[in-house]
């Protein structure tokens, strides 16, 4: 009898490739989210340091010009921190989207794998049934031809 051949094997290979691509995309999105989180930590630390310096300088004597420069610098750091937080939120949304794509790709691949397993099992059963029928037929022929001993 012929070997088992899954007719959708090429589609399964394509789905496996899609899963790998989705996994790579998810890993890249995850790395981007980690980078964004690191940037937010740095921006937060810079802003906190600026706030402490501003508070320390405020307790001393400052000219209006110095106060204005310090306040502008602090506001720029606050804006930078806010922007980093926005980037992190965007990166986390993208990571979640890529994770969902990966889950869907894995599900689609798994469906085809299960179908291949079912078809292989059906094929195995059919081969076993054909072999058993052939054995039964040979045994019956031997018996009918008088080859069976009594």
Short mmCIF file of N, CA, C and O in Angstrom, two decimals:
data_model
loop_
_atom_site.label_atom_id
_atom_site.label_comp_id
_atom_site.label_asym_id
_atom_site.label_seq_id
_atom_site.Cartn_x
_atom_site.Cartn_y
_atom_site.Cartn_z
N UNK A 1 0.84 -1.18 0.00
CA UNK A 1 0.00 0.00 0.00
C UNK A 1 0.89 1.25 0.00
O UNK A 1 2.02 1.22 0.47
N UNK A 2 0.35 2.33 -0.51
CA UNK A 2 1.11 3.58 -0.59
C UNK A 2 1.35 4.17 0.79
O UNK A 2 0.62 3.87 1.74
N UNK A 3 2.38 5.01 0.86
CA UNK A 3 2.66 5.72 2.11
C UNK A 3 1.60 6.77 2.36
O UNK A 3 0.97 7.27 1.43
N UNK A 4 1.46 7.14 3.63
CA UNK A 4 0.51 8.19 4.00
C UNK A 4 0.99 9.52 3.44
O UNK A 4 2.17 9.87 3.54
N UNK A 5 0.08 10.24 2.84
CA UNK A 5 0.40 11.57 2.30
C UNK A 5 -0.70 12.52 2.73
O UNK A 5 -1.86 12.33 2.39
N UNK A 6 -0.31 13.54 3.47
CA UNK A 6 -1.26 14.55 3.93
C UNK A 6 -1.38 15.60 2.84
O UNK A 6 -0.40 16.27 2.50
N UNK A 7 -2.55 15.73 2.27
CA UNK A 7 -2.73 16.63 1.13
C UNK A 7 -2.56 18.09 1.48
O UNK A 7 -2.29 18.91 0.62
N UNK A 8 -2.73 18.43 2.73
CA UNK A 8 -2.59 19.82 3.16
C UNK A 8 -1.23 20.10 3.80
O UNK A 8 -1.08 21.09 4.53
N UNK A 9 -0.25 19.26 3.51
CA UNK A 9 1.07 19.41 4.12
C UNK A 9 1.69 20.77 3.79
O UNK A 9 2.26 21.42 4.65
N UNK A 10 1.55 21.20 2.55
CA UNK A 10 2.12 22.50 2.16
C UNK A 10 1.46 23.63 2.95
O UNK A 10 2.13 24.56 3.39
N UNK A 11 0.15 23.55 3.13
CA UNK A 11 -0.54 24.56 3.93
C UNK A 11 -0.06 24.53 5.37
O UNK A 11 0.14 25.59 5.99
N UNK A 12 0.16 23.33 5.90
CA UNK A 12 0.69 23.22 7.26
C UNK A 12 2.06 23.87 7.36
O UNK A 12 2.35 24.59 8.33
N UNK A 13 2.91 23.67 6.36
CA UNK A 13 4.23 24.29 6.36
C UNK A 13 4.12 25.82 6.31
O UNK A 13 4.88 26.53 6.97
N UNK A 14 3.17 26.31 5.53
CA UNK A 14 2.95 27.76 5.47
C UNK A 14 2.49 28.27 6.82
O UNK A 14 2.96 29.31 7.30
N UNK A 15 1.59 27.55 7.47
CA UNK A 15 1.11 27.96 8.80
C UNK A 15 2.24 27.94 9.82
O UNK A 15 2.32 28.80 10.69
N UNK A 16 3.12 26.95 9.73
CA UNK A 16 4.27 26.90 10.63
C UNK A 16 5.16 28.13 10.42
O UNK A 16 5.64 28.72 11.39
N UNK A 17 5.35 28.48 9.15
CA UNK A 17 6.15 29.67 8.83
C UNK A 17 5.47 30.94 9.37
O UNK A 17 6.15 31.82 9.94
N UNK A 18 4.16 31.02 9.22
CA UNK A 18 3.43 32.17 9.75
C UNK A 18 3.58 32.26 11.27
O UNK A 18 3.72 33.35 11.82
N UNK A 19 3.55 31.12 11.92
CA UNK A 19 3.72 31.10 13.37
C UNK A 19 5.11 31.61 13.76
O UNK A 19 5.25 32.40 14.69
N UNK A 20 6.13 31.18 13.03
CA UNK A 20 7.49 31.65 13.32
C UNK A 20 7.60 33.16 13.11
O UNK A 20 8.22 33.86 13.91
N UNK A 21 7.00 33.64 12.03
CA UNK A 21 7.03 35.09 11.77
C UNK A 21 6.30 35.86 12.88
O UNK A 21 6.77 36.90 13.34
N UNK A 22 5.15 35.34 13.29
CA UNK A 22 4.39 35.99 14.36
C UNK A 22 5.18 35.97 15.66
O UNK A 22 5.18 36.96 16.41
N UNK A 23 5.88 34.89 15.91
CA UNK A 23 6.69 34.80 17.12
C UNK A 23 7.84 35.81 17.08
O UNK A 23 8.11 36.49 18.07
N UNK A 24 8.48 35.93 15.92
CA UNK A 24 9.55 36.91 15.78
C UNK A 24 9.03 38.33 15.95
O UNK A 24 9.68 39.18 16.59
N UNK A 25 7.85 38.61 15.41
CA UNK A 25 7.25 39.94 15.56
C UNK A 25 6.94 40.23 17.02
O UNK A 25 7.15 41.33 17.51
N UNK A 26 6.43 39.22 17.71
CA UNK A 26 6.09 39.40 19.13
C UNK A 26 7.36 39.65 19.94
O UNK A 26 7.37 40.53 20.81
N UNK A 27 8.42 38.92 19.65
CA UNK A 27 9.69 39.11 20.38
C UNK A 27 10.22 40.52 20.13
O UNK A 27 10.67 41.20 21.07
N UNK A 28 10.14 40.98 18.88
CA UNK A 28 10.61 42.34 18.57
C UNK A 28 9.76 43.38 19.31
O UNK A 28 10.30 44.36 19.84
N UNK A 29 8.46 43.18 19.35
CA UNK A 29 7.57 44.11 20.06
C UNK A 29 7.86 44.08 21.56
O UNK A 29 7.83 45.12 22.23
N UNK A 30 8.15 42.90 22.07
CA UNK A 30 8.47 42.78 23.49
C UNK A 30 9.77 43.53 23.82
O UNK A 30 9.86 44.22 24.83
N UNK A 31 10.77 43.38 22.95
CA UNK A 31 12.03 44.11 23.15
C UNK A 31 11.80 45.61 23.09
O UNK A 31 12.37 46.36 23.89
N UNK A 32 10.98 46.05 22.15
CA UNK A 32 10.68 47.48 22.02
C UNK A 32 9.99 47.99 23.29
O UNK A 32 10.28 49.10 23.76
N UNK A 33 9.10 47.19 23.85
CA UNK A 33 8.43 47.58 25.09
C UNK A 33 9.43 47.67 26.25
O UNK A 33 9.34 48.58 27.08
N UNK A 34 10.38 46.76 26.29
CA UNK A 34 11.39 46.79 27.34
C UNK A 34 12.27 48.03 27.20
O UNK A 34 12.61 48.68 28.20
N UNK A 35 12.63 48.36 25.96
CA UNK A 35 13.43 49.57 25.72
C UNK A 35 12.65 50.80 26.14
O UNK A 35 13.19 51.71 26.80
N UNK A 36 11.36 50.84 25.79
CA UNK A 36 10.51 51.98 26.17
C UNK A 36 10.40 52.08 27.69
O UNK A 36 10.41 53.19 28.25
N UNK A 37 10.29 50.94 28.37
CA UNK A 37 10.22 50.96 29.84
C UNK A 37 11.53 51.48 30.43
O UNK A 37 11.51 52.26 31.40
N UNK A 38 12.65 51.07 29.85
CA UNK A 38 13.94 51.58 30.32
C UNK A 38 14.05 53.09 30.11
O UNK A 38 14.53 53.82 30.98
N UNK A 39 13.59 53.56 28.95
CA UNK A 39 13.63 55.00 28.66
C UNK A 39 12.75 55.77 29.64
O UNK A 39 13.11 56.87 30.08
N UNK A 40 11.61 55.19 29.99
CA UNK A 40 10.73 55.85 30.97
C UNK A 40 11.40 55.91 32.33
O UNK A 40 11.33 56.94 33.01
N UNK A 41 12.07 54.83 32.73
CA UNK A 41 12.77 54.86 34.02
C UNK A 41 13.84 55.94 34.04
O UNK A 41 13.98 56.68 35.02
N UNK A 42 14.59 56.06 32.95
CA UNK A 42 15.64 57.08 32.87
C UNK A 42 15.02 58.48 32.92
O UNK A 42 15.49 59.36 33.65
N UNK A 43 13.95 58.68 32.14
CA UNK A 43 13.30 59.99 32.11
C UNK A 43 12.72 60.34 33.49
O UNK A 43 12.82 61.50 33.92
N UNK A 44 12.15 59.36 34.17
CA UNK A 44 11.60 59.60 35.51
C UNK A 44 12.70 59.96 36.49
O UNK A 44 12.53 60.86 37.33
N UNK A 45 13.82 59.27 36.38
CA UNK A 45 14.94 59.56 37.28
C UNK A 45 15.48 60.96 37.02
O UNK A 45 15.76 61.71 37.98
N UNK A 46 15.59 61.34 35.76
CA UNK A 46 16.08 62.69 35.43
C UNK A 46 15.12 63.76 35.94
O UNK A 46 15.53 64.78 36.48
N UNK A 47 13.82 63.52 35.77
CA UNK A 47 12.83 64.48 36.24
C UNK A 47 12.85 64.59 37.75
O UNK A 47 12.80 65.69 38.32
N UNK A 48 12.97 63.46 38.44
CA UNK A 48 13.02 63.48 39.90
C UNK A 48 14.27 64.21 40.39
O UNK A 48 14.22 65.00 41.34
N UNK A 49 15.38 63.96 39.72
CA UNK A 49 16.62 64.65 40.08
C UNK A 49 16.49 66.15 39.84
O UNK A 49 16.93 66.96 40.66
N UNK A 50 15.85 66.52 38.76
CA UNK A 50 15.64 67.94 38.45
C UNK A 50 14.74 68.58 39.51
O UNK A 50 14.98 69.72 39.93
N UNK A 51 13.70 67.87 39.92
CA UNK A 51 12.80 68.41 40.94
C UNK A 51 13.54 68.64 42.25
O UNK A 51 13.33 69.66 42.92
N UNK A 52 14.40 67.71 42.62
CA UNK A 52 15.18 67.87 43.85
C UNK A 52 16.13 69.06 43.75
O UNK A 52 16.26 69.84 44.70
N UNK A 53 16.80 69.19 42.61
CA UNK A 53 17.70 70.34 42.41
C UNK A 53 16.93 71.64 42.45
O UNK A 53 17.37 72.64 43.04
N UNK A 54 15.77 71.65 41.81
CA UNK A 54 14.95 72.86 41.78
C UNK A 54 14.50 73.23 43.19
O UNK A 54 14.54 74.41 43.57
N UNK A 55 14.10 72.25 43.97
CA UNK A 55 13.69 72.50 45.34
C UNK A 55 14.87 73.02 46.17
O UNK A 55 14.71 73.98 46.94
N UNK A 56 16.03 72.43 45.99
CA UNK A 56 17.21 72.87 46.74
C UNK A 56 17.61 74.29 46.35
O UNK A 56 17.95 75.11 47.21
N UNK A 57 17.53 74.58 45.06
CA UNK A 57 17.91 75.92 44.60
C UNK A 57 16.86 76.95 45.03
O UNK A 57 17.19 78.11 45.28
N UNK A 58 15.62 76.52 45.10
CA UNK A 58 14.56 77.45 45.49
C UNK A 58 14.74 77.91 46.94
O UNK A 58 14.38 79.02 47.29
N UNK A 59 15.28 77.03 47.77
CA UNK A 59 15.48 77.39 49.17
C UNK A 59 16.62 78.40 49.33
O UNK A 59 16.71 79.09 50.32
N UNK A 60 17.49 78.43 48.34
CA UNK A 60 18.58 79.41 48.37
C UNK A 60 18.13 80.66 47.61
O UNK A 60 16.96 80.84 47.30
N UNK A 61 19.09 81.48 47.31
CA UNK A 61 18.76 82.69 46.57
C UNK A 61 18.92 82.42 45.10
O UNK A 61 19.90 81.84 44.66
N UNK A 62 17.94 82.85 44.30
CA UNK A 62 17.97 82.67 42.86
C UNK A 62 17.48 83.95 42.20
O UNK A 62 16.56 84.58 42.69
N UNK A 63 18.09 84.27 41.09
CA UNK A 63 17.58 85.40 40.32
C UNK A 63 16.39 84.90 39.49
O UNK A 63 16.18 83.69 39.33
N UNK A 64 15.64 85.82 38.96
CA UNK A 64 14.49 85.47 38.14
C UNK A 64 14.95 84.69 36.91
O UNK A 64 14.32 83.70 36.50
N UNK A 65 16.05 85.10 36.35
CA UNK A 65 16.58 84.42 35.16
C UNK A 65 16.96 82.97 35.48
O UNK A 65 16.64 82.04 34.73
N UNK A 66 17.65 82.75 36.62
CA UNK A 66 18.02 81.40 37.03
C UNK A 66 16.78 80.56 37.31
O UNK A 66 16.71 79.38 36.94
N UNK A 67 15.80 81.17 37.98
CA UNK A 67 14.55 80.47 38.28
C UNK A 67 13.86 80.05 36.97
O UNK A 67 13.39 78.92 36.84
N UNK A 68 13.82 80.96 36.04
CA UNK A 68 13.15 80.69 34.76
C UNK A 68 13.87 79.55 34.01
O UNK A 68 13.22 78.66 33.47
N UNK A 69 15.19 79.60 33.96
CA UNK A 69 15.94 78.54 33.28
C UNK A 69 15.73 77.19 33.95
O UNK A 69 15.52 76.18 33.28
N UNK A 70 15.79 77.17 35.26
CA UNK A 70 15.59 75.91 36.00
C UNK A 70 14.18 75.37 35.78
O UNK A 70 13.99 74.16 35.59
N UNK A 71 13.20 76.25 35.82
CA UNK A 71 11.81 75.84 35.62
C UNK A 71 11.60 75.31 34.19
O UNK A 71 10.92 74.30 33.99
N UNK A 72 12.20 75.97 33.20
CA UNK A 72 12.07 75.51 31.82
C UNK A 72 12.74 74.15 31.63
O UNK A 72 12.20 73.28 30.94
N UNK A 73 13.88 73.98 32.24
CA UNK A 73 14.57 72.70 32.16
C UNK A 73 13.73 71.61 32.80
O UNK A 73 13.57 70.52 32.25
N UNK A 74 13.16 71.91 33.95
CA UNK A 74 12.32 70.94 34.65
C UNK A 74 11.08 70.61 33.81
O UNK A 74 10.71 69.43 33.70
N UNK A 75 10.45 71.61 33.22
CA UNK A 75 9.27 71.37 32.39
C UNK A 75 9.63 70.52 31.17
O UNK A 75 8.85 69.66 30.75
N UNK A 76 10.82 70.74 30.61
CA UNK A 76 11.25 69.92 29.47
C UNK A 76 11.44 68.46 29.88
O UNK A 76 11.07 67.54 29.15
N UNK A 77 11.96 68.26 31.09
CA UNK A 77 12.14 66.90 31.59
C UNK A 77 10.80 66.24 31.90
O UNK A 77 10.62 65.04 31.67
N UNK A 78 9.84 67.03 32.39
CA UNK A 78 8.49 66.50 32.63
C UNK A 78 7.86 66.08 31.30
O UNK A 78 7.26 65.01 31.19
N UNK A 79 8.02 66.91 30.28
CA UNK A 79 7.48 66.58 28.96
C UNK A 79 8.17 65.34 28.39
O UNK A 79 7.52 64.49 27.77
N UNK A 80 9.47 65.23 28.61
CA UNK A 80 10.20 64.07 28.13
C UNK A 80 9.70 62.80 28.83
O UNK A 80 9.54 61.76 28.20
N UNK A 81 9.45 62.90 30.12
CA UNK A 81 8.92 61.76 30.87
C UNK A 81 7.53 61.38 30.36
O UNK A 81 7.22 60.21 30.17
N UNK A 82 6.70 62.38 30.10
CA UNK A 82 5.35 62.11 29.60
C UNK A 82 5.41 61.43 28.23
O UNK A 82 4.68 60.48 27.96
N UNK A 83 6.32 61.91 27.38
CA UNK A 83 6.49 61.32 26.05
C UNK A 83 6.98 59.87 26.16
O UNK A 83 6.52 58.99 25.43
N UNK A 84 7.89 59.63 27.08
CA UNK A 84 8.39 58.26 27.29
C UNK A 84 7.26 57.35 27.79
O UNK A 84 7.18 56.18 27.38
N UNK A 85 6.38 57.89 28.63
CA UNK A 85 5.24 57.10 29.11
C UNK A 85 4.29 56.79 27.96
O UNK A 85 3.75 55.67 27.87
N UNK A 86 4.09 57.72 27.07
CA UNK A 86 3.24 57.49 25.89
C UNK A 86 3.85 56.43 24.98
O UNK A 86 3.15 55.56 24.48
N UNK A 87 5.15 56.51 24.78
CA UNK A 87 5.83 55.50 23.96
C UNK A 87 5.71 54.12 24.57
O UNK A 87 5.51 53.13 23.87
N UNK A 88 5.83 54.06 25.88
CA UNK A 88 5.69 52.78 26.57
C UNK A 88 4.28 52.23 26.38
O UNK A 88 4.10 51.05 26.11
N UNK A 89 3.29 53.08 26.54
CA UNK A 89 1.90 52.63 26.36
C UNK A 89 1.69 52.11 24.94
O UNK A 89 1.06 51.06 24.73
N UNK A 90 2.22 52.83 23.96
CA UNK A 90 2.10 52.39 22.56
C UNK A 90 2.82 51.06 22.35
O UNK A 90 2.31 50.17 21.67
N UNK A 91 4.00 50.93 22.92
CA UNK A 91 4.77 49.70 22.77
C UNK A 91 4.06 48.52 23.42
O UNK A 91 4.05 47.41 22.89
N UNK A 92 3.43 48.76 24.57
CA UNK A 92 2.69 47.69 25.24
C UNK A 92 1.46 47.28 24.43
O UNK A 92 1.13 46.09 24.35
N UNK A 93 0.79 48.26 23.82
CA UNK A 93 -0.36 47.93 22.96
C UNK A 93 0.10 47.10 21.76
O UNK A 93 -0.55 46.12 21.39
N UNK A 94 1.20 47.50 21.17
CA UNK A 94 1.74 46.77 20.02
C UNK A 94 2.16 45.36 20.42
O UNK A 94 1.91 44.40 19.69
N UNK A 95 2.76 45.23 21.58
CA UNK A 95 3.16 43.90 22.07
C UNK A 95 1.93 43.01 22.25
O UNK A 95 1.93 41.84 21.86
N UNK A 96 0.88 43.56 22.83
CA UNK A 96 -0.35 42.79 23.03
C UNK A 96 -0.96 42.38 21.69
O UNK A 96 -1.41 41.25 21.51
N UNK A 97 -0.94 43.30 20.74
CA UNK A 97 -1.47 43.00 19.40
C UNK A 97 -0.66 41.87 18.76
O UNK A 97 -1.24 40.92 18.19
N UNK A 98 0.65 41.93 18.87
CA UNK A 98 1.51 40.88 18.30
C UNK A 98 1.32 39.55 19.02
O UNK A 98 1.37 38.49 18.42
N UNK A 99 1.07 39.62 20.33
CA UNK A 99 0.83 38.38 21.08
C UNK A 99 -0.46 37.73 20.62
O UNK A 99 -0.54 36.51 20.46
N UNK A 100 -1.48 38.54 20.37
CA UNK A 100 -2.74 37.99 19.87
C UNK A 100 -2.56 37.38 18.48
O UNK A 100 -3.14 36.33 18.18
N UNK A 101 -1.76 38.02 17.64
CA UNK A 101 -1.47 37.46 16.32
C UNK A 101 -0.75 36.12 16.45
O UNK A 101 -1.04 35.18 15.70
N UNK A 102 0.19 36.05 17.38
CA UNK A 102 0.91 34.80 17.60
C UNK A 102 -0.05 33.71 18.07
O UNK A 102 0.00 32.58 17.58
N UNK A 103 -0.92 34.04 18.99
CA UNK A 103 -1.88 33.07 19.50
C UNK A 103 -2.77 32.55 18.37
O UNK A 103 -3.02 31.34 18.26
N UNK A 104 -3.22 33.44 17.52
CA UNK A 104 -4.07 33.05 16.39
C UNK A 104 -3.29 32.17 15.41
O UNK A 104 -3.80 31.16 14.92
N UNK A 105 -2.05 32.52 15.12
CA UNK A 105 -1.23 31.71 14.21
C UNK A 105 -0.98 30.32 14.79
O UNK A 105 -1.05 29.32 14.06
N UNK A 106 -0.71 30.26 16.09
CA UNK A 106 -0.51 28.96 16.73
C UNK A 106 -1.78 28.12 16.69
O UNK A 106 -1.73 26.91 16.47
N UNK A 107 -2.93 28.76 16.89
CA UNK A 107 -4.21 28.05 16.85
C UNK A 107 -4.45 27.47 15.46
O UNK A 107 -4.83 26.30 15.31
N UNK A 108 -4.20 28.28 14.43
CA UNK A 108 -4.42 27.82 13.06
C UNK A 108 -3.48 26.65 12.71
O UNK A 108 -3.89 25.71 12.04
N UNK A 109 -2.25 26.74 13.17
CA UNK A 109 -1.31 25.64 12.92
C UNK A 109 -1.74 24.38 13.66
O UNK A 109 -1.69 23.28 13.11
N UNK A 110 -2.19 24.55 14.89
CA UNK A 110 -2.59 23.41 15.70
C UNK A 110 -3.78 22.68 15.08
O UNK A 110 -3.85 21.44 15.12
N UNK A 111 -4.70 23.43 14.48
CA UNK A 111 -5.86 22.82 13.83
C UNK A 111 -5.40 21.90 12.70
O UNK A 111 -5.87 20.76 12.59
N UNK A 112 -4.46 22.37 11.89
CA UNK A 112 -3.96 21.54 10.80
C UNK A 112 -3.17 20.34 11.31
O UNK A 112 -3.23 19.25 10.73
N UNK A 113 -2.42 20.53 12.38
CA UNK A 113 -1.67 19.40 12.96
C UNK A 113 -2.64 18.32 13.44
O UNK A 113 -2.40 17.13 13.22
N UNK A 114 -3.70 18.73 14.11
CA UNK A 114 -4.69 17.76 14.58
C UNK A 114 -5.35 17.04 13.41
O UNK A 114 -5.58 15.83 13.46
N UNK A 115 -5.65 17.78 12.36
CA UNK A 115 -6.25 17.18 11.18
C UNK A 115 -5.30 16.16 10.56
O UNK A 115 -5.72 15.06 10.18
N UNK A 116 -4.01 16.51 10.48
CA UNK A 116 -3.02 15.56 9.93
C UNK A 116 -2.95 14.31 10.79
O UNK A 116 -2.89 13.19 10.28
N UNK A 117 -2.96 14.48 12.11
CA UNK A 117 -2.91 13.33 13.02
C UNK A 117 -4.14 12.43 12.83
O UNK A 117 -4.01 11.21 12.80
N UNK A 118 -5.32 13.05 12.70
CA UNK A 118 -6.54 12.26 12.48
C UNK A 118 -6.47 11.49 11.16
O UNK A 118 -6.83 10.32 11.10
N UNK A 119 -6.02 12.18 10.11
CA UNK A 119 -5.92 11.53 8.81
C UNK A 119 -4.89 10.40 8.84
O UNK A 119 -5.10 9.34 8.25
N UNK A 120 -3.78 10.60 9.53
CA UNK A 120 -2.76 9.55 9.65
C UNK A 120 -3.32 8.36 10.40
O UNK A 120 -3.06 7.20 10.03
N UNK A 121 -4.09 8.61 11.44
CA UNK A 121 -4.70 7.52 12.21
C UNK A 121 -5.72 6.78 11.36
O UNK A 121 -5.76 5.54 11.38
N UNK A 122 -6.53 7.50 10.60
CA UNK A 122 -7.49 6.85 9.70
C UNK A 122 -6.76 6.00 8.67
O UNK A 122 -7.19 4.88 8.36
N UNK A 123 -5.67 6.52 8.13
CA UNK A 123 -4.88 5.78 7.15
C UNK A 123 -4.31 4.51 7.78
O UNK A 123 -4.36 3.43 7.18
N UNK A 124 -3.77 4.65 8.99
CA UNK A 124 -3.20 3.49 9.69
C UNK A 124 -4.26 2.42 9.91
O UNK A 124 -4.02 1.23 9.69
N UNK A 125 -5.46 2.84 10.32
CA UNK A 125 -6.55 1.87 10.52
C UNK A 125 -6.94 1.19 9.22
O UNK A 125 -7.21 -0.01 9.20
N UNK A 126 -6.99 1.96 8.14
CA UNK A 126 -7.35 1.38 6.84
C UNK A 126 -6.30 0.37 6.39
O UNK A 126 -6.64 -0.70 5.86
N UNK A 127 -5.02 0.68 6.60
CA UNK A 127 -3.94 -0.24 6.24
C UNK A 127 -4.05 -1.51 7.07
O UNK A 127 -3.93 -2.62 6.55
N UNK A 128 -4.28 -1.36 8.37
CA UNK A 128 -4.41 -2.53 9.24
C UNK A 128 -5.60 -3.38 8.82
O UNK A 128 -5.52 -4.62 8.80
N UNK A 129 -6.72 -2.74 8.48
CA UNK A 129 -7.91 -3.48 8.05
C UNK A 129 -7.63 -4.22 6.74
O UNK A 129 -8.04 -5.38 6.57
N UNK A 130 -6.94 -3.57 5.81
CA UNK A 130 -6.61 -4.21 4.53
C UNK A 130 -5.67 -5.39 4.76
O UNK A 130 -5.84 -6.45 4.14
N UNK A 131 -4.69 -5.21 5.63
CA UNK A 131 -3.78 -6.31 5.94
C UNK A 131 -4.51 -7.47 6.60
O UNK A 131 -4.28 -8.63 6.26
N UNK A 132 -5.39 -7.16 7.51
CA UNK A 132 -6.16 -8.20 8.18
C UNK A 132 -7.06 -8.92 7.19
O UNK A 132 -7.18 -10.15 7.23
N UNK A 133 -7.67 -8.18 6.27
CA UNK A 133 -8.53 -8.79 5.26
C UNK A 133 -7.70 -9.72 4.36
O UNK A 133 -8.15 -10.82 4.00
N UNK A 134 -6.49 -9.28 3.99
CA UNK A 134 -5.63 -10.11 3.16
C UNK A 134 -5.22 -11.38 3.90
O UNK A 134 -5.21 -12.48 3.32
N UNK A 135 -4.89 -11.25 5.17
CA UNK A 135 -4.52 -12.41 5.98
C UNK A 135 -5.71 -13.36 6.10
O UNK A 135 -5.56 -14.59 5.96
N UNK A 136 -6.89 -12.81 6.36
CA UNK A 136 -8.09 -13.65 6.46
C UNK A 136 -8.37 -14.38 5.16
O UNK A 136 -8.74 -15.56 5.15
N UNK A 137 -8.19 -13.67 4.04
CA UNK A 137 -8.45 -14.29 2.74
C UNK A 137 -7.45 -15.41 2.47
O UNK A 137 -7.82 -16.48 1.98
N UNK A 138 -6.18 -15.18 2.82
CA UNK A 138 -5.17 -16.24 2.64
C UNK A 138 -5.50 -17.45 3.50
O UNK A 138 -5.42 -18.59 3.05
N UNK A 139 -5.91 -17.19 4.73
CA UNK A 139 -6.24 -18.29 5.62
C UNK A 139 -7.45 -19.06 5.11
O UNK A 139 -7.48 -20.30 5.15
N UNK A 140 -8.42 -18.37 4.59
CA UNK A 140 -9.62 -19.01 4.07
C UNK A 140 -9.27 -19.84 2.82
O UNK A 140 -9.75 -20.98 2.66
N UNK A 141 -8.42 -19.29 1.95
CA UNK A 141 -8.01 -20.03 0.76
C UNK A 141 -7.25 -21.29 1.13
O UNK A 141 -7.46 -22.35 0.53
N UNK A 142 -6.37 -21.19 2.09
CA UNK A 142 -5.60 -22.35 2.53
C UNK A 142 -6.55 -23.40 3.08
O UNK A 142 -6.44 -24.59 2.79
N UNK A 143 -7.54 -22.98 3.85
CA UNK A 143 -8.49 -23.92 4.45
C UNK A 143 -9.35 -24.56 3.38
O UNK A 143 -9.58 -25.77 3.40
N UNK A 144 -9.85 -23.77 2.43
CA UNK A 144 -10.72 -24.28 1.39
C UNK A 144 -9.98 -25.21 0.42
O UNK A 144 -10.57 -26.13 -0.14
N UNK A 145 -8.72 -24.99 0.22
CA UNK A 145 -7.94 -25.84 -0.67
C UNK A 145 -7.51 -27.14 0.02
O UNK A 145 -6.82 -27.96 -0.57
N UNK A 146 -7.88 -27.30 1.23
CA UNK A 146 -7.56 -28.52 1.93
C UNK A 146 -6.21 -28.49 2.60
O UNK A 146 -5.67 -29.52 2.99
N UNK A 147 -5.67 -27.33 2.72
CA UNK A 147 -4.35 -27.19 3.33
C UNK A 147 -4.43 -27.22 4.84
O UNK A 147 -3.43 -27.38 5.52
N UNK A 148 -5.64 -27.12 5.33
CA UNK A 148 -5.78 -27.13 6.78
C UNK A 148 -5.70 -28.54 7.32
O UNK A 148 -6.24 -29.47 6.76
N UNK A 149 -5.01 -28.82 8.29
CA UNK A 149 -4.86 -30.16 8.88
C UNK A 149 -5.96 -30.40 9.88
O UNK A 149 -6.31 -29.55 10.66
N UNK A 150 -6.43 -31.67 9.89
CA UNK A 150 -7.48 -32.04 10.83
C UNK A 150 -7.00 -33.07 11.76
O UNK A 150 -6.26 -33.89 11.63
#
